[in-house]
Short mmCIF file of N, CA and C in Angstrom, two decimals:
data_model
loop_
_atom_site.label_atom_id
_atom_site.label_comp_id
_atom_site.label_asym_id
_atom_site.label_seq_id
_atom_site.Cartn_x
_atom_site.Cartn_y
_atom_site.Cartn_z
N MET A 1 210.73 96.29 65.26
CA MET A 1 210.15 97.57 65.56
C MET A 1 210.32 97.84 67.05
N THR A 2 210.90 98.97 67.38
CA THR A 2 211.09 99.33 68.78
C THR A 2 210.19 100.51 69.11
N THR A 3 209.77 100.50 70.33
CA THR A 3 208.95 101.63 70.79
C THR A 3 209.64 102.28 71.96
N ASP A 4 209.47 103.54 72.04
CA ASP A 4 210.04 104.28 73.16
C ASP A 4 209.19 104.06 74.40
N PRO A 5 209.81 104.02 75.57
CA PRO A 5 209.02 103.89 76.79
C PRO A 5 208.15 105.13 76.97
N PRO A 6 207.03 104.95 77.65
CA PRO A 6 206.17 106.12 77.87
C PRO A 6 206.92 107.17 78.69
N PRO A 7 206.63 108.42 78.43
CA PRO A 7 207.32 109.46 79.19
C PRO A 7 206.97 109.37 80.67
N SER A 8 207.96 109.58 81.49
CA SER A 8 207.71 109.52 82.93
C SER A 8 206.93 110.77 83.34
N PRO A 9 205.99 110.59 84.25
CA PRO A 9 205.22 111.76 84.66
C PRO A 9 206.14 112.76 85.36
N ALA A 10 205.93 114.00 85.06
CA ALA A 10 206.75 115.05 85.68
C ALA A 10 206.44 115.10 87.17
N SER A 11 207.47 115.24 87.94
CA SER A 11 207.24 115.34 89.38
C SER A 11 206.51 116.64 89.67
N PRO A 12 205.61 116.61 90.63
CA PRO A 12 204.86 117.83 90.92
C PRO A 12 205.81 118.92 91.41
N PRO A 13 205.50 120.15 91.10
CA PRO A 13 206.38 121.23 91.56
C PRO A 13 206.40 121.30 93.08
N GLU A 14 207.54 121.65 93.60
CA GLU A 14 207.68 121.75 95.05
C GLU A 14 206.89 122.96 95.54
N GLU A 15 206.20 122.77 96.66
CA GLU A 15 205.44 123.87 97.23
C GLU A 15 206.41 124.78 97.99
N LEU A 16 206.40 126.05 97.66
CA LEU A 16 207.28 127.03 98.29
C LEU A 16 206.44 128.04 99.06
N TRP A 17 206.90 128.38 100.25
CA TRP A 17 206.21 129.36 101.10
C TRP A 17 207.09 130.56 101.34
N THR A 18 206.49 131.74 101.36
CA THR A 18 207.21 132.94 101.78
C THR A 18 207.30 132.91 103.30
N VAL A 19 208.12 133.76 103.85
CA VAL A 19 208.26 133.81 105.30
C VAL A 19 206.95 134.27 105.95
N SER A 20 206.15 135.04 105.25
CA SER A 20 204.85 135.46 105.78
C SER A 20 203.92 134.26 105.94
N VAL A 21 203.93 133.37 104.97
CA VAL A 21 203.10 132.16 105.04
C VAL A 21 203.62 131.24 106.14
N VAL A 22 204.93 131.12 106.26
CA VAL A 22 205.53 130.31 107.32
C VAL A 22 205.11 130.85 108.69
N ALA A 23 205.14 132.17 108.86
CA ALA A 23 204.76 132.79 110.13
C ALA A 23 203.31 132.45 110.47
N ALA A 24 202.42 132.54 109.49
CA ALA A 24 201.02 132.21 109.73
C ALA A 24 200.86 130.73 110.07
N TYR A 25 201.58 129.86 109.39
CA TYR A 25 201.51 128.43 109.65
C TYR A 25 201.98 128.10 111.07
N LEU A 26 203.03 128.77 111.52
CA LEU A 26 203.56 128.52 112.86
C LEU A 26 202.76 129.21 113.95
N GLY A 27 201.82 130.07 113.56
CA GLY A 27 200.95 130.72 114.54
C GLY A 27 201.49 132.03 115.07
N PHE A 28 202.48 132.60 114.43
CA PHE A 28 203.02 133.88 114.86
C PHE A 28 202.12 135.00 114.35
N THR A 29 201.87 135.98 115.21
CA THR A 29 201.04 137.12 114.84
C THR A 29 201.73 138.40 115.29
N GLY A 30 201.24 139.51 114.80
CA GLY A 30 201.76 140.80 115.23
C GLY A 30 202.83 141.33 114.31
N ASP A 31 203.40 142.45 114.74
CA ASP A 31 204.38 143.16 113.92
C ASP A 31 205.66 142.35 113.71
N SER A 32 206.04 141.54 114.68
CA SER A 32 207.31 140.81 114.58
C SER A 32 207.12 139.36 114.13
N ALA A 33 205.98 139.04 113.52
CA ALA A 33 205.69 137.65 113.13
C ALA A 33 206.71 137.11 112.14
N THR A 34 207.04 137.89 111.13
CA THR A 34 207.99 137.39 110.13
C THR A 34 209.39 137.26 110.72
N ALA A 35 209.77 138.16 111.60
CA ALA A 35 211.08 138.06 112.25
C ALA A 35 211.13 136.81 113.14
N SER A 36 210.04 136.53 113.85
CA SER A 36 209.99 135.33 114.68
C SER A 36 210.08 134.07 113.83
N ALA A 37 209.40 134.08 112.68
CA ALA A 37 209.45 132.92 111.79
C ALA A 37 210.86 132.72 111.23
N ARG A 38 211.51 133.81 110.84
CA ARG A 38 212.89 133.70 110.34
C ARG A 38 213.82 133.12 111.40
N LYS A 39 213.65 133.57 112.63
CA LYS A 39 214.49 133.09 113.73
C LYS A 39 214.25 131.59 113.96
N GLN A 40 212.97 131.17 113.93
CA GLN A 40 212.66 129.77 114.13
C GLN A 40 213.23 128.91 113.00
N LEU A 41 213.11 129.37 111.77
CA LEU A 41 213.67 128.64 110.64
C LEU A 41 215.19 128.50 110.78
N SER A 42 215.83 129.54 111.27
CA SER A 42 217.27 129.51 111.49
C SER A 42 217.63 128.48 112.57
N ARG A 43 216.85 128.44 113.64
CA ARG A 43 217.10 127.46 114.71
C ARG A 43 216.99 126.03 114.18
N TRP A 44 216.03 125.82 113.29
CA TRP A 44 215.83 124.49 112.72
C TRP A 44 216.85 124.17 111.64
N GLY A 45 217.61 125.15 111.20
CA GLY A 45 218.59 124.93 110.15
C GLY A 45 217.99 124.86 108.76
N ILE A 46 216.83 125.48 108.57
CA ILE A 46 216.18 125.49 107.26
C ILE A 46 216.60 126.75 106.52
N ALA A 47 217.28 126.56 105.41
CA ALA A 47 217.73 127.69 104.59
C ALA A 47 216.71 127.96 103.50
N ALA A 48 216.72 129.17 103.01
CA ALA A 48 215.82 129.54 101.92
C ALA A 48 216.15 128.72 100.68
N HIS A 49 215.13 128.26 100.01
CA HIS A 49 215.30 127.48 98.78
C HIS A 49 215.59 128.40 97.60
N SER A 50 214.87 129.50 97.53
CA SER A 50 215.05 130.48 96.46
C SER A 50 214.47 131.80 96.93
N ARG A 51 214.32 132.70 96.00
CA ARG A 51 213.83 134.02 96.36
C ARG A 51 212.84 134.48 95.30
N GLU A 52 211.82 135.24 95.73
CA GLU A 52 210.87 135.81 94.78
C GLU A 52 211.60 136.82 93.90
N PRO A 53 211.16 136.98 92.68
CA PRO A 53 211.82 137.97 91.82
C PRO A 53 211.51 139.39 92.27
N GLY A 54 212.36 140.28 91.90
CA GLY A 54 212.14 141.69 92.21
C GLY A 54 212.97 142.16 93.37
N ARG A 55 212.99 143.46 93.51
CA ARG A 55 213.80 144.09 94.55
C ARG A 55 213.30 143.76 95.95
N ARG A 56 211.99 143.66 96.11
CA ARG A 56 211.41 143.41 97.43
C ARG A 56 210.95 141.97 97.60
N GLY A 57 211.48 141.06 96.79
CA GLY A 57 211.06 139.67 96.86
C GLY A 57 211.45 139.01 98.18
N GLN A 58 210.57 138.18 98.68
CA GLN A 58 210.83 137.47 99.93
C GLN A 58 211.53 136.15 99.64
N SER A 59 212.21 135.64 100.64
CA SER A 59 212.81 134.31 100.52
C SER A 59 211.71 133.27 100.49
N LEU A 60 211.96 132.19 99.77
CA LEU A 60 211.00 131.10 99.65
C LEU A 60 211.57 129.85 100.31
N TYR A 61 210.75 129.19 101.10
CA TYR A 61 211.16 128.01 101.85
C TYR A 61 210.33 126.81 101.39
N LEU A 62 210.94 125.63 101.41
CA LEU A 62 210.21 124.42 101.04
C LEU A 62 209.17 124.11 102.11
N ALA A 63 207.92 124.03 101.70
CA ALA A 63 206.83 123.79 102.64
C ALA A 63 206.99 122.44 103.34
N ALA A 64 207.48 121.45 102.63
CA ALA A 64 207.65 120.12 103.23
C ALA A 64 208.65 120.15 104.38
N GLN A 65 209.73 120.92 104.23
CA GLN A 65 210.72 121.03 105.31
C GLN A 65 210.12 121.74 106.52
N VAL A 66 209.35 122.79 106.28
CA VAL A 66 208.74 123.54 107.38
C VAL A 66 207.75 122.65 108.12
N ARG A 67 206.91 121.94 107.37
CA ARG A 67 205.93 121.05 108.00
C ARG A 67 206.61 119.97 108.83
N ALA A 68 207.65 119.35 108.27
CA ALA A 68 208.35 118.27 108.98
C ALA A 68 209.00 118.77 110.26
N ALA A 69 209.63 119.93 110.21
CA ALA A 69 210.28 120.48 111.40
C ALA A 69 209.24 120.86 112.45
N HIS A 70 208.12 121.41 112.00
CA HIS A 70 207.07 121.83 112.94
C HIS A 70 206.43 120.61 113.61
N GLU A 71 206.21 119.55 112.85
CA GLU A 71 205.61 118.34 113.42
C GLU A 71 206.56 117.63 114.38
N ALA A 72 207.86 117.82 114.21
CA ALA A 72 208.84 117.18 115.08
C ALA A 72 209.11 117.97 116.35
N ARG A 73 208.48 119.13 116.48
CA ARG A 73 208.69 119.95 117.68
C ARG A 73 208.18 119.23 118.91
N PRO A 74 208.85 119.41 120.01
CA PRO A 74 208.32 118.85 121.25
C PRO A 74 207.06 119.59 121.66
N GLY A 75 206.18 118.90 122.34
CA GLY A 75 204.94 119.53 122.81
C GLY A 75 205.17 120.31 124.09
N ARG A 76 204.08 120.67 124.70
CA ARG A 76 204.18 121.42 125.96
C ARG A 76 203.96 120.48 127.13
N GLY A 77 204.53 120.83 128.25
CA GLY A 77 204.31 120.04 129.46
C GLY A 77 205.17 118.79 129.49
N ARG A 78 204.76 117.86 130.34
CA ARG A 78 205.51 116.62 130.50
C ARG A 78 205.11 115.65 129.40
N HIS A 79 206.07 115.22 128.64
CA HIS A 79 205.81 114.39 127.47
C HIS A 79 205.37 112.99 127.87
N GLY A 80 204.22 112.60 127.40
CA GLY A 80 203.73 111.26 127.64
C GLY A 80 203.18 111.03 129.03
N ALA A 81 203.20 112.03 129.88
CA ALA A 81 202.72 111.85 131.25
C ALA A 81 201.19 111.91 131.26
N THR A 82 200.62 111.11 132.11
CA THR A 82 199.16 111.14 132.28
C THR A 82 198.84 111.81 133.60
N ARG A 83 197.62 112.29 133.70
CA ARG A 83 197.18 112.96 134.92
C ARG A 83 196.11 112.12 135.61
N THR A 84 196.07 112.24 136.92
CA THR A 84 195.01 111.60 137.68
C THR A 84 193.79 112.50 137.62
N GLU A 85 192.70 112.07 138.23
CA GLU A 85 191.49 112.88 138.22
C GLU A 85 191.70 114.22 138.91
N GLY A 86 192.59 114.27 139.88
CA GLY A 86 192.86 115.51 140.59
C GLY A 86 193.77 116.45 139.82
N GLY A 87 194.29 116.01 138.67
CA GLY A 87 195.13 116.86 137.86
C GLY A 87 196.62 116.67 138.09
N ARG A 88 197.00 115.82 139.03
CA ARG A 88 198.42 115.59 139.29
C ARG A 88 198.98 114.59 138.29
N PHE A 89 200.26 114.75 138.00
CA PHE A 89 200.92 113.81 137.10
C PHE A 89 201.15 112.50 137.82
N THR A 90 200.99 111.41 137.10
CA THR A 90 201.27 110.10 137.66
C THR A 90 202.67 109.69 137.23
N THR A 91 203.29 108.84 137.99
CA THR A 91 204.59 108.31 137.60
C THR A 91 204.37 106.98 136.91
N SER A 92 205.40 106.44 136.32
CA SER A 92 205.26 105.17 135.60
C SER A 92 204.92 104.02 136.54
N THR A 93 205.24 104.13 137.83
CA THR A 93 204.92 103.07 138.79
C THR A 93 203.51 103.21 139.34
N ASP A 94 202.92 104.41 139.23
CA ASP A 94 201.55 104.64 139.71
C ASP A 94 200.58 104.27 138.60
N ASN A 95 199.83 103.21 138.77
CA ASN A 95 198.83 102.85 137.76
C ASN A 95 197.58 102.45 138.39
#
């Protein structure tokens, strides 16, 4: 008597974001928020995964790709530099 292996659990559906959601996630506001988000996605090399149905459907982007690219962005200021009490940056030899 043979038994079939249990069915493998279906992988969860991929989370897809519209460009409006991407703009909000990246912190863009105002009239040009979606255009700014599209430009940033283009700089990162993230292409649309699919498109919403209908004539006015927006492009859909993989949320995981957007999150990963956003988390890999460089921060502001001098990276890894510490400040003294007076607010000046210290060098690696100043400790």
